[in-house]
Coordinates of C-alpha atoms in Angstrom, one line a residue:
M124 CA -81.1 -34.5 -28.9
F125 CA -83.4 -33.1 -31.5
R126 CA -83.7 -29.9 -33.5
H127 CA -86.3 -28.4 -35.9
K128 CA -85.8 -29.6 -39.4
D129 CA -86.0 -26.1 -40.9
D130 CA -84.1 -24.2 -38.3
R131 CA -80.6 -24.5 -36.8
R132 CA -79.7 -23.4 -33.4
P133 CA -77.1 -20.6 -33.3
S134 CA -73.6 -21.4 -32.3
L135 CA -72.2 -20.6 -28.9
S136 CA -70.2 -17.7 -30.4
Q137 CA -73.3 -15.9 -31.4
G138 CA -74.6 -15.7 -27.8
P139 CA -78.3 -15.1 -26.8
T140 CA -80.6 -12.7 -28.6
E141 CA -82.1 -9.5 -27.2
S142 CA -85.3 -11.3 -26.3
G143 CA -83.2 -13.8 -24.2
S144 CA -84.2 -16.8 -26.3
D145 CA -81.7 -19.0 -28.0
S146 CA -82.8 -17.9 -31.5
E147 CA -85.4 -15.6 -33.1
G148 CA -88.6 -17.5 -33.8
Y149 CA -87.5 -20.7 -32.1
D150 CA -90.4 -22.8 -30.8
P151 CA -89.6 -25.8 -28.6
T152 CA -92.9 -27.4 -29.5
E153 CA -92.0 -27.6 -33.1
E154 CA -90.6 -30.8 -34.5
Q155 CA -87.0 -31.4 -33.6
T156 CA -84.3 -33.4 -35.2
P157 CA -81.3 -35.1 -33.4
L158 CA -77.8 -33.4 -33.7
T159 CA -75.4 -35.1 -35.9
K160 CA -71.7 -35.7 -35.4
E161 CA -71.0 -32.9 -37.8
D162 CA -73.1 -30.5 -35.7
L163 CA -71.2 -31.5 -32.6
R164 CA -67.9 -31.1 -34.3
R165 CA -68.9 -27.7 -35.5
M166 CA -70.0 -26.6 -32.1
L167 CA -66.8 -28.0 -30.5
R168 CA -64.7 -26.1 -33.1
E169 CA -66.6 -22.9 -32.4
T170 CA -66.2 -23.3 -28.6
S171 CA -62.5 -24.1 -29.1
D172 CA -62.1 -21.0 -31.3
D173 CA -63.8 -18.9 -28.6
I174 CA -61.5 -20.2 -25.9
K175 CA -58.4 -19.8 -28.0
A176 CA -59.3 -16.2 -28.9
Y177 CA -59.9 -15.4 -25.2
T178 CA -56.8 -17.1 -24.0
T179 CA -54.7 -15.6 -26.8
A180 CA -55.9 -12.1 -25.9
A181 CA -55.2 -12.6 -22.2
L182 CA -51.8 -14.1 -22.9
E183 CA -50.9 -11.2 -25.2
K184 CA -51.9 -8.7 -22.6
Q185 CA -49.8 -10.5 -19.9
I186 CA -46.8 -10.9 -22.3
A187 CA -47.0 -7.2 -23.1
G188 CA -46.8 -6.4 -19.4
L189 CA -43.9 -8.8 -18.8
K190 CA -42.1 -7.3 -21.8
E191 CA -42.4 -3.9 -20.3
D192 CA -41.1 -5.2 -17.0
I193 CA -38.2 -6.9 -18.6
E194 CA -37.2 -3.8 -20.6
A195 CA -37.3 -1.8 -17.4
L196 CA -35.2 -4.4 -15.6
A197 CA -32.7 -4.4 -18.5
S198 CA -32.4 -0.6 -18.3
R199 CA -31.9 -0.7 -14.6
T200 CA -29.4 -3.6 -14.9
S201 CA -27.4 -1.7 -17.5
H202 CA -27.4 1.4 -15.3
T203 CA -26.3 -0.6 -12.3
E204 CA -23.5 -2.3 -14.3
K205 CA -22.3 1.1 -15.4
R206 CA -22.3 2.5 -11.9
L207 CA -20.5 -0.7 -10.7
T208 CA -17.8 -0.3 -13.4
D209 CA -17.3 3.4 -12.5
T210 CA -17.1 2.5 -8.8
Q211 CA -14.5 -0.2 -9.4
A212 CA -12.4 2.2 -11.4
A213 CA -12.7 4.9 -8.7
T214 CA -11.8 2.3 -6.0
T215 CA -8.7 1.2 -7.9
Q216 CA -7.7 4.9 -8.4
H217 CA -8.3 5.6 -4.7
S218 CA -6.3 2.6 -3.6
R219 CA -3.4 3.7 -5.6
A220 CA -3.7 7.2 -4.3
I221 CA -3.8 5.9 -0.7
E222 CA -0.7 3.7 -1.3
T223 CA 1.1 6.8 -2.6
L224 CA 0.0 8.9 0.3
Q225 CA 1.0 6.2 2.8
E226 CA 4.5 6.1 1.2
R227 CA 4.7 9.9 1.4
V228 CA 3.6 9.9 5.0
L229 CA 6.2 7.3 5.9
Y230 CA 8.8 9.3 4.1
L231 CA 7.9 12.4 6.0
E232 CA 7.8 10.6 9.3
D233 CA 11.3 9.2 8.6
G234 CA 12.5 12.7 7.7
L235 CA 10.9 14.2 10.8
E236 CA 12.4 11.5 13.0
D237 CA 15.8 12.1 11.5
L238 CA 15.5 15.9 12.0
N239 CA 14.5 15.2 15.6
N240 CA 17.5 13.0 16.2
R241 CA 19.8 15.6 14.5
S242 CA 18.5 18.3 16.9
R243 CA 19.6 16.0 19.8
R244 CA 23.1 15.2 18.5
Q245 CA 24.7 17.4 21.2
N246 CA 22.6 15.9 24.0
I247 CA 23.8 13.4 26.5
R248 CA 21.3 11.3 28.5
I249 CA 22.8 10.5 31.9
R250 CA 21.3 7.5 33.6
G251 CA 21.7 6.8 37.3
L252 CA 21.9 10.3 38.8
P253 CA 19.8 10.1 42.1
E254 CA 16.4 11.8 42.3
S255 CA 17.6 13.4 45.6
I256 CA 19.4 16.0 43.6
Q257 CA 17.2 19.1 43.4
P258 CA 16.4 20.7 40.0
E259 CA 18.5 23.8 40.7
A260 CA 21.5 21.6 41.6
I261 CA 21.4 19.5 38.5
L262 CA 23.5 21.8 36.3
P263 CA 26.4 22.4 38.8
T264 CA 26.4 18.6 39.6
V265 CA 26.7 17.7 35.9
Q266 CA 29.4 20.3 35.4
A267 CA 31.4 18.8 38.2
I268 CA 30.9 15.3 36.8
F269 CA 32.1 16.4 33.3
Q270 CA 35.1 18.1 34.8
S271 CA 36.1 14.9 36.6
I272 CA 35.8 13.0 33.3
L273 CA 37.7 15.6 31.2
P274 CA 40.0 17.5 33.6
D275 CA 42.2 18.7 30.7
T276 CA 39.4 20.8 29.2
S277 CA 38.3 24.3 30.2
E278 CA 34.9 25.3 31.6
Q279 CA 34.2 27.2 28.4
E280 CA 34.9 24.0 26.3
R281 CA 32.6 22.0 28.6
Y282 CA 29.9 24.7 28.5
I283 CA 26.4 23.2 29.1
E284 CA 23.5 25.1 27.5
R285 CA 20.9 23.3 29.7
A286 CA 20.4 20.3 31.9
H287 CA 17.1 18.9 33.2
R288 CA 15.3 15.6 34.1
A289 CA 13.5 13.7 31.5
L290 CA 10.0 15.0 31.0
R291 CA 8.0 12.3 32.7
P292 CA 6.6 11.8 36.2
P293 CA 9.1 10.6 38.9
A294 CA 9.4 6.8 39.2
F295 CA 8.1 5.1 42.3
N296 CA 11.2 2.9 42.3
L297 CA 14.0 5.1 43.7
N298 CA 16.5 2.7 42.2
A299 CA 15.4 3.8 38.7
P300 CA 15.6 7.6 38.8
R301 CA 14.7 9.7 35.8
D302 CA 17.4 10.4 33.2
V303 CA 19.1 13.7 33.1
I304 CA 19.3 15.3 29.7
T305 CA 22.1 17.7 29.0
K306 CA 23.0 19.8 25.9
L307 CA 26.6 20.8 25.4
L308 CA 27.6 23.7 23.2
H309 CA 30.5 21.9 21.5
F310 CA 29.9 18.6 19.7
P311 CA 33.5 17.3 19.9
I312 CA 33.5 17.6 23.7
K313 CA 30.2 15.7 23.8
E314 CA 31.8 12.9 21.8
R315 CA 34.8 12.8 24.1
L316 CA 32.6 12.6 27.1
M317 CA 30.6 9.7 25.6
K318 CA 33.7 7.8 24.7
A319 CA 35.3 8.3 28.1
A320 CA 32.2 7.3 30.0
R321 CA 31.8 4.2 27.8
D322 CA 35.4 3.2 28.6
S323 CA 35.2 4.0 32.3
P324 CA 31.7 4.7 33.7
P325 CA 31.8 7.6 36.2
I326 CA 30.6 7.1 39.8
Y327 CA 28.7 9.7 41.7
Q328 CA 28.0 9.2 45.4
G329 CA 28.2 5.4 45.0
H330 CA 25.9 5.4 41.9
T331 CA 27.4 4.3 38.6
L332 CA 26.4 6.6 35.8
H333 CA 25.8 5.6 32.2
F334 CA 25.9 8.1 29.3
Y335 CA 23.6 7.5 26.2
Q336 CA 22.8 9.4 23.1
D337 CA 19.6 11.3 23.4
L338 CA 17.1 10.0 20.8
A339 CA 13.6 10.8 19.6
P340 CA 10.8 8.8 21.2
T341 CA 10.0 7.0 17.9
T342 CA 13.6 5.9 17.6
L343 CA 13.6 4.6 21.2
K344 CA 10.5 2.6 20.6
K345 CA 12.0 1.0 17.4
R346 CA 15.1 0.0 19.4
R347 CA 12.9 -1.5 22.1
D348 CA 11.0 -3.4 19.5
L349 CA 14.4 -4.8 18.2
Q350 CA 15.4 -6.0 21.7
P351 CA 14.9 -9.7 20.8
L352 CA 17.4 -9.3 17.9
T353 CA 20.0 -7.3 19.9
T354 CA 19.7 -9.8 22.8
A355 CA 20.4 -12.7 20.4
L356 CA 23.3 -10.7 18.9
M357 CA 24.9 -10.1 22.3
E358 CA 24.5 -13.8 23.2
K359 CA 26.3 -14.8 20.0
G360 CA 29.0 -12.1 20.6
W361 CA 28.4 -10.5 17.3
R362 CA 29.1 -6.8 17.0
Y363 CA 26.4 -4.3 15.9
M364 CA 25.8 -0.6 15.9
W365 CA 23.0 1.8 15.3
G366 CA 23.0 4.0 12.3
H367 CA 21.2 7.2 11.2
P368 CA 18.6 7.5 9.9
F369 CA 17.3 4.5 11.8
K370 CA 19.1 1.3 10.9
L371 CA 20.9 -1.6 12.6
L372 CA 24.3 -2.7 11.3
V373 CA 25.4 -6.2 12.2
K374 CA 28.9 -7.5 11.7
K375 CA 29.2 -11.2 10.8
G376 CA 32.5 -12.4 9.5
D377 CA 33.8 -10.1 6.7
Q378 CA 30.3 -8.8 5.9
T379 CA 28.1 -6.2 7.5
Y380 CA 24.3 -6.6 7.2
T381 CA 21.8 -3.7 7.5
L382 CA 18.3 -3.8 8.9
H383 CA 16.1 -0.7 8.1
Q384 CA 12.6 -1.7 9.2
V385 CA 11.4 -3.3 12.5
T386 CA 8.9 -5.3 10.5
D387 CA 11.8 -7.1 8.8
M388 CA 13.4 -8.3 12.0
Q389 CA 12.3 -12.0 11.8
D390 CA 13.4 -12.3 8.1
F391 CA 16.7 -10.5 8.9
A392 CA 17.4 -12.9 11.8
T393 CA 16.7 -15.9 9.7
H394 CA 18.9 -14.6 6.9
I395 CA 22.0 -14.1 9.2
G396 CA 21.3 -17.4 11.1
L397 CA 19.8 -16.2 14.4
S398 CA 16.9 -17.7 16.5
L399 CA 14.8 -15.0 18.3
R400 CA 13.0 -15.3 21.6
Q401 CA 10.0 -13.3 22.6
P402 CA 11.0 -10.5 25.0
T403 CA 9.6 -10.3 28.6
P404 CA 7.8 -7.0 29.2
T405 CA 9.8 -4.8 31.7
A406 CA 9.7 -1.2 32.8
D407 CA 12.0 1.0 30.7
P408 CA 13.4 3.9 32.8
S409 CA 14.7 5.5 29.6
A410 CA 11.1 6.1 28.3
E411 CA 10.3 9.8 28.0
N412 CA 7.0 11.5 28.7
S413 CA 4.0 9.2 29.0
R414 CA 2.5 10.9 26.0
H415 CA 5.1 9.1 23.9
S416 CA 4.4 5.7 25.5
E417 CA 1.8 4.7 22.9
L418 CA 3.0 5.4 19.4
R419 CA 0.8 5.0 16.3
P420 CA 1.7 1.7 14.5
R421 CA 3.1 1.9 11.1
P422 CA 1.9 -0.3 8.2
P423 CA 4.4 -2.9 7.2
R424 CA 6.5 -2.1 4.1
Q425 CA 7.4 -4.6 1.4
Q426 CA 9.7 -7.3 2.7
T427 CA 13.2 -7.0 1.4
K428 CA 16.3 -9.2 2.1
P429 CA 19.0 -7.6 4.1
R430 CA 21.9 -6.5 2.0
P431 CA 25.6 -6.5 2.8
Y432 CA 27.0 -3.1 3.9
T433 CA 30.5 -2.0 4.4
A434 CA 30.8 0.2 7.5
P435 CA 33.7 2.6 8.1
K436 CA 36.3 1.3 10.4
G437 CA 36.0 2.1 14.1
Q438 CA 32.2 2.4 14.1
L439 CA 31.2 -1.0 15.3
H440 CA 30.8 -1.6 19.0
M441 CA 29.0 -3.8 21.5
D442 CA 25.9 -2.3 23.0
N443 CA 26.1 -1.5 26.8

């Protein structure tokens, strides 16, 4: 390569002139001198500086954009974390409130069930009375049965406020007639009738009658759910009784154990040394109206060990 001895070519950073030539007054026919290493180094430095300047400007622009994006993401992340913290706190508060409400609902349900059972304390559920008895003949028929059980009482003492069939459709099986529910005016007479019928079940037209305490549908379902336990108790010959509000009292040796919740049945049986079997589904003629056949399940309560309970004398009996 050659260059004019009195003129130097402009650097790459200067760019072309307005006339489009490499430099003003440059004449390619003039005498040229070869480029030295120093010239090449200078040109390389100038080119490198131009590239660095362009690259630096482009990077600074991109970095500025990234910085703005990162700041925006940081702000959104901080806002999201705050909302998440608030949501977690609200969820914890709502969970505690729900637990409290569930406990209150269970308490109210137990109270309502107890009131329902107390309103039925003077009722007797008679099982086995044939369906052939017409509705208008139920009351005089029951009065005659009660008179045969307690002949030493007057008609006024045995006064029956009402008597009717259980409120459910008639069964297709004639051997399983609907129960007859009666309400007596005097509670002591009702207790005497229950005891006398338990000691010697009355017979009407060849049908053996059984007297039971009238109970709320929820209580009946709980007792059916405890059937595996009561069956095992009868097989063992252990005495048990039902308490109010709902509980099962089991006599074992010198101690009496109490079960309050159906969900504790398995733990209760293990604690007193019983092995339970799964019940076989069967039709229950004592079930009331079909609208009570499906009851809303209750959430299980905290598991507790059965505690000894001292029951008053004369209250333990074997279930019929």
